[in-house]
Each structure stands twice: as structure tokens, then as C-alpha cells.
Amino acid sequence: MSRPRVAPSYPVQGGLSESPPLAWAPMAGTAAAGWRRPQRVSMQEHMAIDVNPGPIQPIPLISDYFPHFYPFAEPARGAPDPHPAVSPASSAPQPQPDPEPEGDSDDSATLGTLEFTLLFDADNSALHCTAHRAKGLKPPASGSLDTYVKANLLPGASKASQLRTRTVRGTRGPVWEETLTYHGFTHQDAGRKTLRLCVCEDPRLRPRRRRVPPLGELRVPLRRLVPNRARSFSVCLEKRRLTKRPERLDTSRGMALYEEVAEVAGEERGRILLSLCYSSQRGGLLVGVLRCAHLAPMDANGYSDPFVRLFLHPNVGKKTKYKTSVRKKTLNPEFHEEFFYAGLREELAQKTLLVSVWDYDLGPANDFIGGVQLSGRAGGERQRHWRECLGHSDHRLELWHPLDGSAPLQLSD
């Protein structure tokens, strides 16, 4: 019985091959040219030929295999083709520059929205800001949402114009329904100031009482308000803006100011609300010191301990100097104190009322905050306030006056 004939196997790298090696294979044309010894191939050349697969061809467009999602890309008009013809040159979407967000961008919408109402009461020189509610607040890293609304007028001293609502705990949609009032707000303030509202997390309710950045903020130019007409807003919150601090201000005494990037804030000393009335029954002038607003902070804690001094110049030997009580740690004090100067209207018309606001210190000298002079020789509202008071008996007139930073010598007494 004959066995079947098996083709010989030749060892090559990676296994066995049924074909003879290159050196053993019969070459074409040997009958014509004759047989010759094949060229020897070194092991290094043999390994290089078998292992090297050749140059790697690059992928034409790798972005075709990794599609991206562009949320701001406008959809094509018409019905989309379920099987579009994809070409390597045109299938990759071209990146477009994102427009500058103006408060309604997708990034700001994730921080939530704030609903509030503004009212400029021109008759009483007051700005009312009613914080209604917030929606869709983004929870912080701590996971708790105990929030309040903080308001500031820019430019100006941060703590002098800082007001806040109560804290609402444990919700992403807090409802405050609380009104914050800025007294002494005039038409000049409405034309140049901006209201900054921040939704903040209450650090007092955290395990570690560390200051954290606000959850979001927004800014409203107050020149858009119409006097004596309420206007409601629903604005998306934005990330906190970094502002520059003026180098000319004394930051060691709490004079750090918030200001907008494109606007340089001037140094403000504050303002005072005075009432004047000439009493015909008592035969003299009634001066009422009602309140101060937005005073400059003079202490290291960012506040002041203000009180008011009154001086009727020139002094004729009568009681002409008065002083109110001290209000501790506040930049918006309320006094509601009244003082009397005896004299005829003709005599008072030739005199000057010097009003100064001071910060009380335990040392031998108090810090001067600002002052104002009322007389018939003064200018603007100071002159009008003085003349109208003396020209109409038993008529009380209240006006706000900005404080001047220059202190006369009579005020230092």
C-alpha cells in the first residue's frame, strides 16, 4: 500500500510554508541563461523585509471619526437628509467664534435667574429694590443652598451702599419678597450709578465660616429708570466680575471701593438729610439732623461711628454749638434730633450754618468724614435751602446735601 505524497514544508519566520524559499525556487530563464548561485540575504535584511510593513498612511481627516457637538450651530433650513453624502473635505464642521455673552448666554443661564423690581421715588429721594425670587440656582460644592441677595451702588464705598435681604434656607428657588431702600438717591445718582445685585450663600450657616464667591451677580444701569414708575426685571445671573481697586484711596482704613472696569470711581464722603424751619412762635431756627447715607468708612473694620456737629457762625456769645449722639458701626445712621437757634430772620440771614460729620474714636482726636455749609452766600441747593427756610415761617423743608471733604477750621472745634 502506497502512502500519499506530502509536499515538503519549509521553516520561515512566523510558521511553515509549502513553497520553497526564495533561494531554492527555480528561476525563469535558467534554461537560456544557465543556472547561477542565488544572492545571499543577511539575517538583518531578512528580518527587516518580513517585519517592516511599510510607511503608515495618515488618516485624511481624523475629525470624521470623532464627531463633535456644537450647541450654538444654526440648523439648516428645510428637511434634513437622513443619508447625506459625506465628503472628507466638507463633512467636518468648521468651528465658529462664540459671541460675547450679554447676560443671556448659555453659561449664565446655568447660574439661575433673579426676579426683582426697581422704583426711583424722586419725591422722597429714594431708590427701592424689591427682591422677589430666584429660579434654577446652581448648588455650590457644599450642596446646601442658604441664600440671600446683596445690593451695592457702583461706584461708591462697598459697605456704605451695601444692603442685604434675609436668608432663605434649603432651596434652589428662594422667595424673599423683601424691599431694600437707598435713601438720599437723587437724579444725579440715577444718571451715573449702577446697581449691582448678588445672590450669595450665607457663610454663617456653613460648618466652616469661610467667605465664598457669590453664586451669581447682575448689574443694572439706573439711568434707564423712569422716576416714580416701577419696573420689573427677570435677568440671568452671571459670574462675578473682577474689578480694579483704586490706588489713591486709603485701603488700610476700609476705603476699598467697587467700581466698573471702564469707569473710575471718585471718592465720596456721603450725604446728610437736614430739615430747616423758622419758628415764628419761638423766634428762632429749628435745625433737624435726620439721617446720613453712604458715609465714607473710617475704621479698619470698614465702618464708622458717626455723629454730627452743628455750629452757627459767627458766634455772638449765645449757644451756637450742638452735637448729636454717636451711632455705632454704621455708614447709614439715623439721628432724628432737632436743635434750636434763637434769633431774628434778618440776623440769621447773615450767618452761616456749619454742619460736619465725624467718626468717634477713643483717642484724643476724632476723624473728620465730611461737612456742608448753609448760608445765603453758598451756591446751589445749599443757598436755596437756607433762603427758602428764612423766607417762609413755620414751613419745614427737608433736603439732602452732599458732604464736602474739606474741613473748615470752625468744624474742628
mmCIF file of C-alpha atoms in Angstrom:
data_model
loop_
_atom_site.group_PDB
_atom_site.id
_atom_site.type_symbol
_atom_site.label_atom_id
_atom_site.label_comp_id
_atom_site.label_asym_id
_atom_site.label_seq_id
_atom_site.Cartn_x
_atom_site.Cartn_y
_atom_site.Cartn_z
ATOM 1 C CA MET A 1 0.000 0.000 0.000
ATOM 2 C CA SER A 2 1.491 3.285 -1.078
ATOM 3 C CA ARG A 3 1.413 6.353 1.174
ATOM 4 C CA PRO A 4 0.141 9.678 -0.172
ATOM 5 C CA ARG A 5 2.857 12.068 -1.152
ATOM 6 C CA VAL A 6 3.057 15.132 1.127
ATOM 7 C CA ALA A 7 4.576 18.384 -0.044
ATOM 8 C CA PRO A 8 7.590 19.347 1.995
ATOM 9 C CA SER A 9 7.257 22.278 4.458
ATOM 10 C CA TYR A 10 9.963 24.832 4.809
ATOM 11 C CA PRO A 11 10.601 26.761 8.023
ATOM 12 C CA VAL A 12 10.086 30.507 7.753
ATOM 13 C CA GLN A 13 9.558 33.182 10.354
ATOM 14 C CA GLY A 14 6.016 33.074 11.719
ATOM 15 C CA GLY A 15 5.254 29.414 10.731
ATOM 16 C CA LEU A 16 5.681 26.859 7.934
ATOM 17 C CA SER A 17 5.328 27.489 4.261
ATOM 18 C CA GLU A 18 4.641 24.964 1.476
ATOM 19 C CA SER A 19 6.604 26.952 -1.066
ATOM 20 C CA PRO A 20 10.392 26.691 -1.158
ATOM 21 C CA PRO A 21 12.467 29.629 -0.028
ATOM 22 C CA LEU A 22 13.443 32.317 -2.402
ATOM 23 C CA ALA A 23 16.956 30.882 -2.745
ATOM 24 C CA TRP A 24 15.632 27.403 -3.714
ATOM 25 C CA ALA A 25 12.902 28.461 -6.135
ATOM 26 C CA PRO A 26 13.737 27.750 -9.788
ATOM 27 C CA MET A 27 14.261 30.950 -11.667
ATOM 28 C CA ALA A 28 12.683 31.658 -15.033
ATOM 29 C CA GLY A 29 15.014 31.553 -17.921
ATOM 30 C CA THR A 30 17.546 29.164 -16.408
ATOM 31 C CA ALA A 31 17.497 27.078 -19.470
ATOM 32 C CA ALA A 32 18.569 30.050 -21.590
ATOM 33 C CA ALA A 33 20.881 31.868 -19.220
ATOM 34 C CA GLY A 34 22.101 28.911 -17.273
ATOM 35 C CA TRP A 35 21.911 28.240 -13.635
ATOM 36 C CA ARG A 36 23.701 30.593 -11.262
ATOM 37 C CA ARG A 37 24.055 30.723 -7.461
ATOM 38 C CA PRO A 38 21.338 32.862 -5.809
ATOM 39 C CA GLN A 39 22.382 36.016 -3.916
ATOM 40 C CA ARG A 40 22.693 35.536 -0.190
ATOM 41 C CA VAL A 41 20.484 37.680 2.078
ATOM 42 C CA SER A 42 21.701 38.578 5.570
ATOM 43 C CA MET A 43 19.578 37.912 8.630
ATOM 44 C CA GLN A 44 19.209 41.659 9.302
ATOM 45 C CA GLU A 45 17.873 42.274 5.790
ATOM 46 C CA HIS A 46 15.610 39.249 6.052
ATOM 47 C CA MET A 47 14.095 40.428 9.348
ATOM 48 C CA ALA A 48 13.653 43.964 8.010
ATOM 49 C CA ILE A 49 11.828 42.743 4.952
ATOM 50 C CA ASP A 50 9.473 40.477 6.902
ATOM 51 C CA VAL A 51 8.778 42.777 9.879
ATOM 52 C CA ASN A 52 8.581 46.259 8.387
ATOM 53 C CA PRO A 53 5.043 46.673 6.982
ATOM 54 C CA GLY A 54 5.951 49.865 5.145
ATOM 55 C CA PRO A 55 5.141 53.524 5.831
ATOM 56 C CA ILE A 56 1.979 54.267 7.818
ATOM 57 C CA GLN A 57 -0.514 56.185 5.749
ATOM 58 C CA PRO A 58 -2.096 59.096 7.711
ATOM 59 C CA ILE A 59 -5.867 59.354 8.076
ATOM 60 C CA PRO A 60 -7.122 62.140 5.784
ATOM 61 C CA LEU A 61 -9.399 63.813 8.404
ATOM 62 C CA ILE A 62 -9.413 62.345 11.883
ATOM 63 C CA SER A 63 -12.311 64.616 12.865
ATOM 64 C CA ASP A 64 -14.536 62.489 10.620
ATOM 65 C CA TYR A 65 -14.169 59.609 13.051
ATOM 66 C CA PHE A 66 -14.706 61.746 16.192
ATOM 67 C CA PRO A 67 -17.785 63.937 15.624
ATOM 68 C CA HIS A 68 -18.311 66.997 17.851
ATOM 69 C CA PHE A 69 -21.458 68.634 19.169
ATOM 70 C CA TYR A 70 -21.931 72.339 18.548
ATOM 71 C CA PRO A 71 -24.920 73.617 20.588
ATOM 72 C CA PHE A 72 -24.799 77.100 19.034
ATOM 73 C CA ALA A 73 -24.718 75.941 15.392
ATOM 74 C CA GLU A 74 -27.776 77.046 13.445
ATOM 75 C CA PRO A 75 -29.762 74.176 11.907
ATOM 76 C CA ALA A 76 -30.041 74.001 8.166
ATOM 77 C CA ARG A 77 -33.314 75.145 6.683
ATOM 78 C CA GLY A 78 -35.595 72.510 5.198
ATOM 79 C CA ALA A 79 -35.969 68.826 5.967
ATOM 80 C CA PRO A 80 -32.655 67.154 6.775
ATOM 81 C CA ASP A 81 -31.423 64.363 4.524
ATOM 82 C CA PRO A 82 -31.403 61.087 6.509
ATOM 83 C CA HIS A 83 -28.430 59.786 4.442
ATOM 84 C CA PRO A 84 -26.396 62.781 3.306
ATOM 85 C CA ALA A 85 -23.436 62.328 1.066
ATOM 86 C CA VAL A 86 -20.400 62.827 3.249
ATOM 87 C CA SER A 87 -17.240 64.103 1.627
ATOM 88 C CA PRO A 88 -13.978 64.180 3.548
ATOM 89 C CA ALA A 89 -13.369 67.830 2.682
ATOM 90 C CA SER A 90 -16.764 69.214 3.679
ATOM 91 C CA SER A 91 -18.057 66.869 6.383
ATOM 92 C CA ALA A 92 -16.000 68.328 9.241
ATOM 93 C CA PRO A 93 -17.827 71.277 10.885
ATOM 94 C CA GLN A 94 -15.860 74.486 10.933
ATOM 95 C CA PRO A 95 -15.510 75.982 14.473
ATOM 96 C CA GLN A 96 -17.093 79.422 14.838
ATOM 97 C CA PRO A 97 -16.084 82.048 17.421
ATOM 98 C CA ASP A 98 -18.595 82.312 20.255
ATOM 99 C CA PRO A 99 -20.172 85.761 20.579
ATOM 100 C CA GLU A 100 -19.592 87.768 23.759
ATOM 101 C CA PRO A 101 -22.330 86.925 26.262
ATOM 102 C CA GLU A 102 -24.590 89.783 27.290
ATOM 103 C CA GLY A 103 -26.337 88.188 30.270
ATOM 104 C CA ASP A 104 -28.451 85.669 28.383
ATOM 105 C CA SER A 105 -25.757 83.215 27.304
ATOM 106 C CA ASP A 106 -25.969 79.509 27.923
ATOM 107 C CA ASP A 107 -23.209 79.731 30.536
ATOM 108 C CA SER A 108 -25.010 82.416 32.523
ATOM 109 C CA ALA A 109 -28.359 80.650 32.262
ATOM 110 C CA THR A 110 -26.957 77.709 34.200
ATOM 111 C CA LEU A 111 -26.386 80.001 37.206
ATOM 112 C CA GLY A 112 -30.090 80.805 37.525
ATOM 113 C CA THR A 113 -32.263 83.899 37.164
ATOM 114 C CA LEU A 114 -33.271 86.669 39.576
ATOM 115 C CA GLU A 115 -36.596 88.495 39.567
ATOM 116 C CA PHE A 116 -36.729 91.965 41.115
ATOM 117 C CA THR A 117 -38.429 95.362 40.816
ATOM 118 C CA LEU A 118 -36.861 98.835 40.889
ATOM 119 C CA LEU A 119 -38.623 102.099 41.765
ATOM 120 C CA PHE A 120 -36.989 105.526 41.808
ATOM 121 C CA ASP A 121 -39.031 107.650 44.226
ATOM 122 C CA ALA A 122 -37.963 111.102 43.081
ATOM 123 C CA ASP A 123 -40.273 112.917 45.508
ATOM 124 C CA ASN A 124 -38.613 111.333 48.561
ATOM 125 C CA SER A 125 -35.124 110.877 47.023
ATOM 126 C CA ALA A 126 -35.142 107.110 47.490
ATOM 127 C CA LEU A 127 -34.440 104.024 45.409
ATOM 128 C CA HIS A 128 -36.480 100.919 46.247
ATOM 129 C CA CYS A 129 -35.271 97.497 45.135
ATOM 130 C CA THR A 130 -37.657 94.609 45.795
ATOM 131 C CA ALA A 131 -36.081 91.163 45.520
ATOM 132 C CA HIS A 132 -38.848 88.702 44.609
ATOM 133 C CA ARG A 133 -37.354 85.294 43.891
ATOM 134 C CA ALA A 134 -34.600 83.324 42.189
ATOM 135 C CA LYS A 135 -35.021 80.297 39.936
ATOM 136 C CA GLY A 136 -32.707 77.461 38.977
ATOM 137 C CA LEU A 137 -29.784 78.366 41.209
ATOM 138 C CA LYS A 138 -26.715 76.224 40.732
ATOM 139 C CA PRO A 139 -25.839 74.496 44.037
ATOM 140 C CA PRO A 140 -22.302 75.090 45.337
ATOM 141 C CA ALA A 141 -19.765 72.420 46.166
ATOM 142 C CA SER A 142 -21.122 72.117 49.694
ATOM 143 C CA GLY A 143 -24.514 71.043 48.337
ATOM 144 C CA SER A 144 -26.529 73.398 50.562
ATOM 145 C CA LEU A 145 -28.387 76.467 49.300
ATOM 146 C CA ASP A 146 -28.909 79.036 52.056
ATOM 147 C CA THR A 147 -29.039 82.222 50.020
ATOM 148 C CA TYR A 148 -29.650 85.946 50.328
ATOM 149 C CA VAL A 149 -29.481 88.940 47.979
ATOM 150 C CA LYS A 150 -26.819 91.624 48.451
ATOM 151 C CA ALA A 151 -27.079 95.030 46.755
ATOM 152 C CA ASN A 152 -24.417 97.670 46.071
ATOM 153 C CA LEU A 153 -24.391 101.016 44.271
ATOM 154 C CA LEU A 154 -21.433 101.452 41.927
ATOM 155 C CA PRO A 155 -19.252 103.404 42.012
ATOM 156 C CA GLY A 156 -19.035 104.037 45.735
ATOM 157 C CA ALA A 157 -17.857 102.609 49.024
ATOM 158 C CA SER A 158 -18.869 98.955 49.130
ATOM 159 C CA LYS A 159 -20.096 98.803 52.714
ATOM 160 C CA ALA A 160 -21.591 102.300 52.606
ATOM 161 C CA SER A 161 -24.106 101.240 49.940
ATOM 162 C CA GLN A 162 -24.397 97.572 50.880
ATOM 163 C CA LEU A 163 -27.835 96.225 51.713
ATOM 164 C CA ARG A 164 -28.997 92.632 52.029
ATOM 165 C CA THR A 165 -32.132 90.567 52.441
ATOM 166 C CA ARG A 166 -32.817 87.815 54.924
ATOM 167 C CA THR A 167 -31.518 84.298 54.308
ATOM 168 C CA VAL A 168 -33.783 81.635 52.808
ATOM 169 C CA ARG A 169 -32.584 78.128 53.553
ATOM 170 C CA GLY A 170 -32.502 74.862 51.622
ATOM 171 C CA THR A 171 -33.993 75.649 48.213
ATOM 172 C CA ARG A 172 -32.883 76.342 44.637
ATOM 173 C CA GLY A 173 -35.848 78.677 44.176
ATOM 174 C CA PRO A 174 -35.787 81.025 47.183
ATOM 175 C CA VAL A 175 -38.549 83.611 47.623
ATOM 176 C CA TRP A 176 -37.602 86.754 49.541
ATOM 177 C CA GLU A 177 -40.261 89.406 48.704
ATOM 178 C CA GLU A 178 -38.181 91.977 50.569
ATOM 179 C CA THR A 179 -37.576 95.642 49.693
ATOM 180 C CA LEU A 180 -34.178 97.301 50.066
ATOM 181 C CA THR A 181 -34.234 101.124 50.178
ATOM 182 C CA TYR A 182 -31.451 103.566 49.379
ATOM 183 C CA HIS A 183 -32.150 106.953 50.956
ATOM 184 C CA GLY A 184 -30.716 110.123 49.503
ATOM 185 C CA PHE A 185 -30.839 108.832 45.931
ATOM 186 C CA THR A 186 -31.016 111.800 43.538
ATOM 187 C CA HIS A 187 -31.361 112.363 39.799
ATOM 188 C CA GLN A 188 -27.585 112.776 39.558
ATOM 189 C CA ASP A 189 -27.133 109.327 41.094
ATOM 190 C CA ALA A 190 -29.608 107.804 38.654
ATOM 191 C CA GLY A 191 -27.631 109.186 35.725
ATOM 192 C CA ARG A 192 -24.220 107.836 36.726
ATOM 193 C CA LYS A 193 -24.666 104.896 39.097
ATOM 194 C CA THR A 194 -25.216 101.178 38.543
ATOM 195 C CA LEU A 195 -26.997 98.754 40.854
ATOM 196 C CA ARG A 196 -25.136 95.505 41.497
ATOM 197 C CA LEU A 197 -27.181 92.558 42.813
ATOM 198 C CA CYS A 198 -25.532 89.357 44.006
ATOM 199 C CA VAL A 199 -27.094 86.077 45.104
ATOM 200 C CA CYS A 200 -24.811 84.848 47.879
ATOM 201 C CA GLU A 201 -24.554 81.817 50.118
ATOM 202 C CA ASP A 202 -24.778 82.642 53.813
ATOM 203 C CA PRO A 203 -21.378 81.775 55.342
ATOM 204 C CA ARG A 204 -22.816 81.830 58.872
ATOM 205 C CA LEU A 205 -24.730 78.615 58.170
ATOM 206 C CA ARG A 206 -21.696 76.733 56.865
ATOM 207 C CA PRO A 207 -19.613 74.354 59.037
ATOM 208 C CA ARG A 208 -16.542 76.456 58.240
ATOM 209 C CA ARG A 209 -17.316 80.144 58.105
ATOM 210 C CA ARG A 210 -15.227 80.977 55.100
ATOM 211 C CA ARG A 211 -16.112 83.654 52.595
ATOM 212 C CA VAL A 212 -17.219 82.165 49.299
ATOM 213 C CA PRO A 213 -17.790 83.946 45.987
ATOM 214 C CA PRO A 214 -21.399 84.765 45.107
ATOM 215 C CA LEU A 215 -23.447 82.230 43.185
ATOM 216 C CA GLY A 216 -24.079 84.869 40.532
ATOM 217 C CA GLU A 217 -24.468 88.592 40.018
ATOM 218 C CA LEU A 218 -26.009 91.129 37.662
ATOM 219 C CA ARG A 219 -25.738 94.877 37.060
ATOM 220 C CA VAL A 220 -28.455 97.324 36.079
ATOM 221 C CA PRO A 221 -27.635 100.864 34.828
ATOM 222 C CA LEU A 222 -30.023 103.090 36.758
ATOM 223 C CA ARG A 223 -30.227 105.713 34.015
ATOM 224 C CA ARG A 224 -32.861 103.526 32.370
ATOM 225 C CA LEU A 225 -35.304 104.071 35.222
ATOM 226 C CA VAL A 226 -38.204 106.462 34.843
ATOM 227 C CA PRO A 227 -38.880 108.462 38.039
ATOM 228 C CA ASN A 228 -41.908 107.351 40.063
ATOM 229 C CA ARG A 229 -42.527 104.351 37.820
ATOM 230 C CA ALA A 230 -41.794 100.783 38.915
ATOM 231 C CA ARG A 231 -40.037 98.458 36.515
ATOM 232 C CA SER A 232 -39.765 94.682 36.877
ATOM 233 C CA PHE A 233 -36.803 92.589 35.751
ATOM 234 C CA SER A 234 -36.037 88.897 35.237
ATOM 235 C CA VAL A 235 -32.324 88.659 34.452
ATOM 236 C CA CYS A 236 -29.925 85.726 34.177
ATOM 237 C CA LEU A 237 -27.133 85.679 36.707
ATOM 238 C CA GLU A 238 -23.544 85.955 35.542
ATOM 239 C CA LYS A 239 -20.202 85.055 37.021
ATOM 240 C CA ARG A 240 -18.549 87.540 39.325
ATOM 241 C CA ARG A 241 -16.594 90.285 37.600
ATOM 242 C CA LEU A 242 -13.154 91.176 38.908
ATOM 243 C CA THR A 243 -12.796 94.908 39.480
ATOM 244 C CA LYS A 244 -9.812 97.106 39.987
ATOM 245 C CA ARG A 245 -9.166 98.854 43.276
ATOM 246 C CA PRO A 246 -8.096 102.499 43.059
ATOM 247 C CA GLU A 247 -4.604 103.050 44.422
ATOM 248 C CA ARG A 248 -5.310 106.622 45.502
ATOM 249 C CA LEU A 249 -7.748 105.547 48.232
ATOM 250 C CA ASP A 250 -6.741 104.600 51.742
ATOM 251 C CA THR A 251 -7.482 100.887 51.723
ATOM 252 C CA SER A 252 -5.966 100.375 55.176
ATOM 253 C CA ARG A 253 -8.847 102.364 56.668
ATOM 254 C CA GLY A 254 -11.563 100.400 54.906
ATOM 255 C CA MET A 255 -11.790 102.626 51.830
ATOM 256 C CA ALA A 256 -11.852 99.741 49.348
ATOM 257 C CA LEU A 257 -14.312 100.578 46.568
ATOM 258 C CA TYR A 258 -16.121 98.553 43.971
ATOM 259 C CA GLU A 259 -16.031 100.099 40.547
ATOM 260 C CA GLU A 260 -16.708 99.148 36.967
ATOM 261 C CA VAL A 261 -13.762 98.353 34.731
ATOM 262 C CA ALA A 262 -14.354 101.224 32.290
ATOM 263 C CA GLU A 263 -15.201 103.772 34.972
ATOM 264 C CA VAL A 264 -13.033 105.374 37.625
ATOM 265 C CA ALA A 265 -14.818 105.896 40.906
ATOM 266 C CA GLY A 266 -14.428 109.213 42.650
ATOM 267 C CA GLU A 267 -14.014 109.448 46.389
ATOM 268 C CA GLU A 268 -17.394 110.088 48.031
ATOM 269 C CA ARG A 269 -17.790 111.277 51.593
ATOM 270 C CA GLY A 270 -21.531 110.651 51.832
ATOM 271 C CA ARG A 271 -24.573 112.897 52.265
ATOM 272 C CA ILE A 272 -26.789 114.218 55.025
ATOM 273 C CA LEU A 273 -30.525 114.935 55.269
ATOM 274 C CA LEU A 274 -31.281 118.219 57.064
ATOM 275 C CA SER A 275 -34.567 119.911 57.867
ATOM 276 C CA LEU A 276 -34.818 123.673 58.417
ATOM 277 C CA CYS A 277 -37.779 125.573 59.809
ATOM 278 C CA TYR A 278 -38.045 129.115 61.158
ATOM 279 C CA SER A 279 -40.490 129.065 64.077
ATOM 280 C CA SER A 280 -42.376 132.323 64.481
ATOM 281 C CA GLN A 281 -43.718 131.244 67.895
ATOM 282 C CA ARG A 282 -40.289 130.522 69.396
ATOM 283 C CA GLY A 283 -38.490 133.225 67.412
ATOM 284 C CA GLY A 284 -35.655 131.129 66.083
ATOM 285 C CA LEU A 285 -34.387 128.475 63.690
ATOM 286 C CA LEU A 286 -35.109 124.754 64.135
ATOM 287 C CA VAL A 287 -32.410 122.538 62.606
ATOM 288 C CA GLY A 288 -33.187 118.848 62.321
ATOM 289 C CA VAL A 289 -30.478 116.250 61.726
ATOM 290 C CA LEU A 290 -32.442 113.342 60.306
ATOM 291 C CA ARG A 291 -30.014 110.854 58.798
ATOM 292 C CA CYS A 292 -26.842 110.269 56.781
ATOM 293 C CA ALA A 293 -26.291 107.930 53.852
ATOM 294 C CA HIS A 294 -23.275 106.321 52.185
ATOM 295 C CA LEU A 295 -20.734 107.714 54.616
ATOM 296 C CA ALA A 296 -17.061 107.037 53.992
ATOM 297 C CA PRO A 297 -15.732 104.231 56.236
ATOM 298 C CA MET A 298 -13.014 105.488 58.566
ATOM 299 C CA ASP A 299 -12.341 102.467 60.792
ATOM 300 C CA ALA A 300 -10.324 99.364 59.992
ATOM 301 C CA ASN A 301 -13.464 97.197 60.068
ATOM 302 C CA GLY A 302 -14.930 99.101 57.125
ATOM 303 C CA TYR A 303 -17.459 101.087 59.163
ATOM 304 C CA SER A 304 -17.611 104.312 61.179
ATOM 305 C CA ASP A 305 -19.076 105.507 64.485
ATOM 306 C CA PRO A 306 -20.603 108.755 63.190
ATOM 307 C CA PHE A 307 -22.018 111.779 64.961
ATOM 308 C CA VAL A 308 -22.904 115.293 63.720
ATOM 309 C CA ARG A 309 -21.726 118.686 64.944
ATOM 310 C CA LEU A 310 -23.560 121.976 64.332
ATOM 311 C CA PHE A 311 -22.021 125.436 64.549
ATOM 312 C CA LEU A 312 -23.675 128.794 63.748
ATOM 313 C CA HIS A 313 -21.046 131.290 62.599
ATOM 314 C CA PRO A 314 -20.236 133.974 63.612
ATOM 315 C CA ASN A 315 -20.578 133.311 67.308
ATOM 316 C CA VAL A 316 -22.182 136.152 69.282
ATOM 317 C CA GLY A 317 -21.916 134.553 72.695
ATOM 318 C CA LYS A 318 -25.109 132.523 72.562
ATOM 319 C CA LYS A 319 -25.494 128.777 72.411
ATOM 320 C CA THR A 320 -24.329 128.027 68.890
ATOM 321 C CA LYS A 321 -22.640 124.619 69.145
ATOM 322 C CA TYR A 322 -24.512 121.321 69.258
ATOM 323 C CA LYS A 323 -23.657 117.678 68.854
ATOM 324 C CA THR A 324 -25.771 114.599 68.214
ATOM 325 C CA SER A 325 -25.354 111.215 69.837
ATOM 326 C CA VAL A 326 -22.975 108.633 68.410
ATOM 327 C CA ARG A 327 -24.255 105.801 66.225
ATOM 328 C CA LYS A 328 -22.037 102.732 66.451
ATOM 329 C CA LYS A 329 -20.677 100.777 63.481
ATOM 330 C CA THR A 330 -22.817 102.101 60.663
ATOM 331 C CA LEU A 331 -22.442 104.041 57.435
ATOM 332 C CA ASN A 332 -26.128 104.945 57.156
ATOM 333 C CA PRO A 333 -27.012 106.339 60.597
ATOM 334 C CA GLU A 334 -30.388 107.707 61.632
ATOM 335 C CA PHE A 335 -30.417 110.523 64.213
ATOM 336 C CA HIS A 336 -33.784 112.355 64.117
ATOM 337 C CA GLU A 337 -32.556 115.004 66.540
ATOM 338 C CA GLU A 338 -33.554 118.674 66.475
ATOM 339 C CA PHE A 339 -31.733 121.795 67.720
ATOM 340 C CA PHE A 340 -32.835 125.404 68.198
ATOM 341 C CA TYR A 341 -31.025 128.667 67.370
ATOM 342 C CA ALA A 342 -32.683 131.816 68.704
ATOM 343 C CA GLY A 343 -32.580 134.967 66.595
ATOM 344 C CA LEU A 344 -34.409 137.115 64.151
ATOM 345 C CA ARG A 345 -34.618 136.173 60.493
ATOM 346 C CA GLU A 346 -32.625 139.256 59.478
ATOM 347 C CA GLU A 347 -29.809 138.223 61.811
ATOM 348 C CA LEU A 348 -29.822 134.590 60.751
ATOM 349 C CA ALA A 349 -29.703 135.585 57.070
ATOM 350 C CA GLN A 350 -26.202 136.999 57.647
ATOM 351 C CA LYS A 351 -24.870 133.882 59.344
ATOM 352 C CA THR A 352 -23.603 130.512 58.178
ATOM 353 C CA LEU A 353 -24.622 127.130 59.495
ATOM 354 C CA LEU A 354 -21.678 124.713 59.511
ATOM 355 C CA VAL A 355 -22.627 121.035 59.646
ATOM 356 C CA SER A 356 -19.927 118.369 59.993
ATOM 357 C CA VAL A 357 -19.968 114.584 60.319
ATOM 358 C CA TRP A 358 -17.272 112.901 62.432
ATOM 359 C CA ASP A 359 -16.159 109.397 63.285
ATOM 360 C CA TYR A 360 -15.902 108.888 67.025
ATOM 361 C CA ASP A 361 -12.611 107.431 68.277
ATOM 362 C CA LEU A 362 -11.435 106.571 71.759
ATOM 363 C CA GLY A 363 -8.273 108.624 71.224
ATOM 364 C CA PRO A 364 -7.870 112.344 71.727
ATOM 365 C CA ALA A 365 -8.988 113.257 68.166
ATOM 366 C CA ASN A 366 -11.947 112.162 66.094
ATOM 367 C CA ASP A 367 -11.812 111.565 62.331
ATOM 368 C CA PHE A 368 -13.478 114.072 60.048
ATOM 369 C CA ILE A 369 -15.770 112.466 57.448
ATOM 370 C CA GLY A 370 -17.325 115.445 55.664
ATOM 371 C CA GLY A 371 -19.218 118.699 56.042
ATOM 372 C CA VAL A 372 -21.562 121.181 54.404
ATOM 373 C CA GLN A 373 -22.182 124.932 54.808
ATOM 374 C CA LEU A 374 -25.625 126.526 54.521
ATOM 375 C CA SER A 375 -25.877 130.286 54.051
ATOM 376 C CA GLY A 376 -27.143 132.996 51.761
ATOM 377 C CA ARG A 377 -23.713 133.179 50.154
ATOM 378 C CA ALA A 378 -23.475 129.465 49.385
ATOM 379 C CA GLY A 379 -24.291 128.032 45.994
ATOM 380 C CA GLY A 380 -26.844 125.622 44.562
ATOM 381 C CA GLU A 381 -29.158 123.691 46.838
ATOM 382 C CA ARG A 382 -27.392 124.917 49.984
ATOM 383 C CA GLN A 383 -28.300 128.518 49.250
ATOM 384 C CA ARG A 384 -31.852 127.658 48.183
ATOM 385 C CA HIS A 385 -32.431 125.616 51.327
ATOM 386 C CA TRP A 386 -31.267 128.456 53.572
ATOM 387 C CA ARG A 387 -33.201 131.239 51.846
ATOM 388 C CA GLU A 388 -36.475 129.351 51.479
ATOM 389 C CA CYS A 389 -36.365 128.407 55.152
ATOM 390 C CA LEU A 390 -35.917 132.007 56.325
ATOM 391 C CA GLY A 391 -38.334 133.367 53.730
ATOM 392 C CA HIS A 392 -41.303 131.229 54.875
ATOM 393 C CA SER A 393 -42.144 130.992 58.546
ATOM 394 C CA ASP A 394 -43.349 127.741 60.080
ATOM 395 C CA HIS A 395 -42.544 125.822 56.894
ATOM 396 C CA ARG A 396 -40.309 122.774 57.295
ATOM 397 C CA LEU A 397 -38.104 121.977 54.317
ATOM 398 C CA GLU A 398 -36.023 118.786 54.050
ATOM 399 C CA LEU A 399 -33.171 118.420 51.565
ATOM 400 C CA TRP A 400 -30.227 116.094 51.001
ATOM 401 C CA HIS A 401 -26.767 117.682 50.826
ATOM 402 C CA PRO A 402 -23.531 116.000 49.712
ATOM 403 C CA LEU A 403 -20.669 116.186 52.180
ATOM 404 C CA ASP A 404 -17.505 118.038 51.274
ATOM 405 C CA GLY A 405 -14.133 116.555 52.167
ATOM 406 C CA SER A 406 -12.511 119.869 53.117
ATOM 407 C CA ALA A 407 -12.971 120.693 56.813
ATOM 408 C CA PRO A 408 -13.174 124.390 57.804
ATOM 409 C CA LEU A 409 -11.350 125.431 60.936
ATOM 410 C CA GLN A 410 -14.606 126.118 62.760
ATOM 411 C CA LEU A 411 -15.660 122.480 62.357
ATOM 412 C CA SER A 412 -12.646 121.087 64.191
ATOM 413 C CA ASP A 413 -13.741 122.569 67.491
#
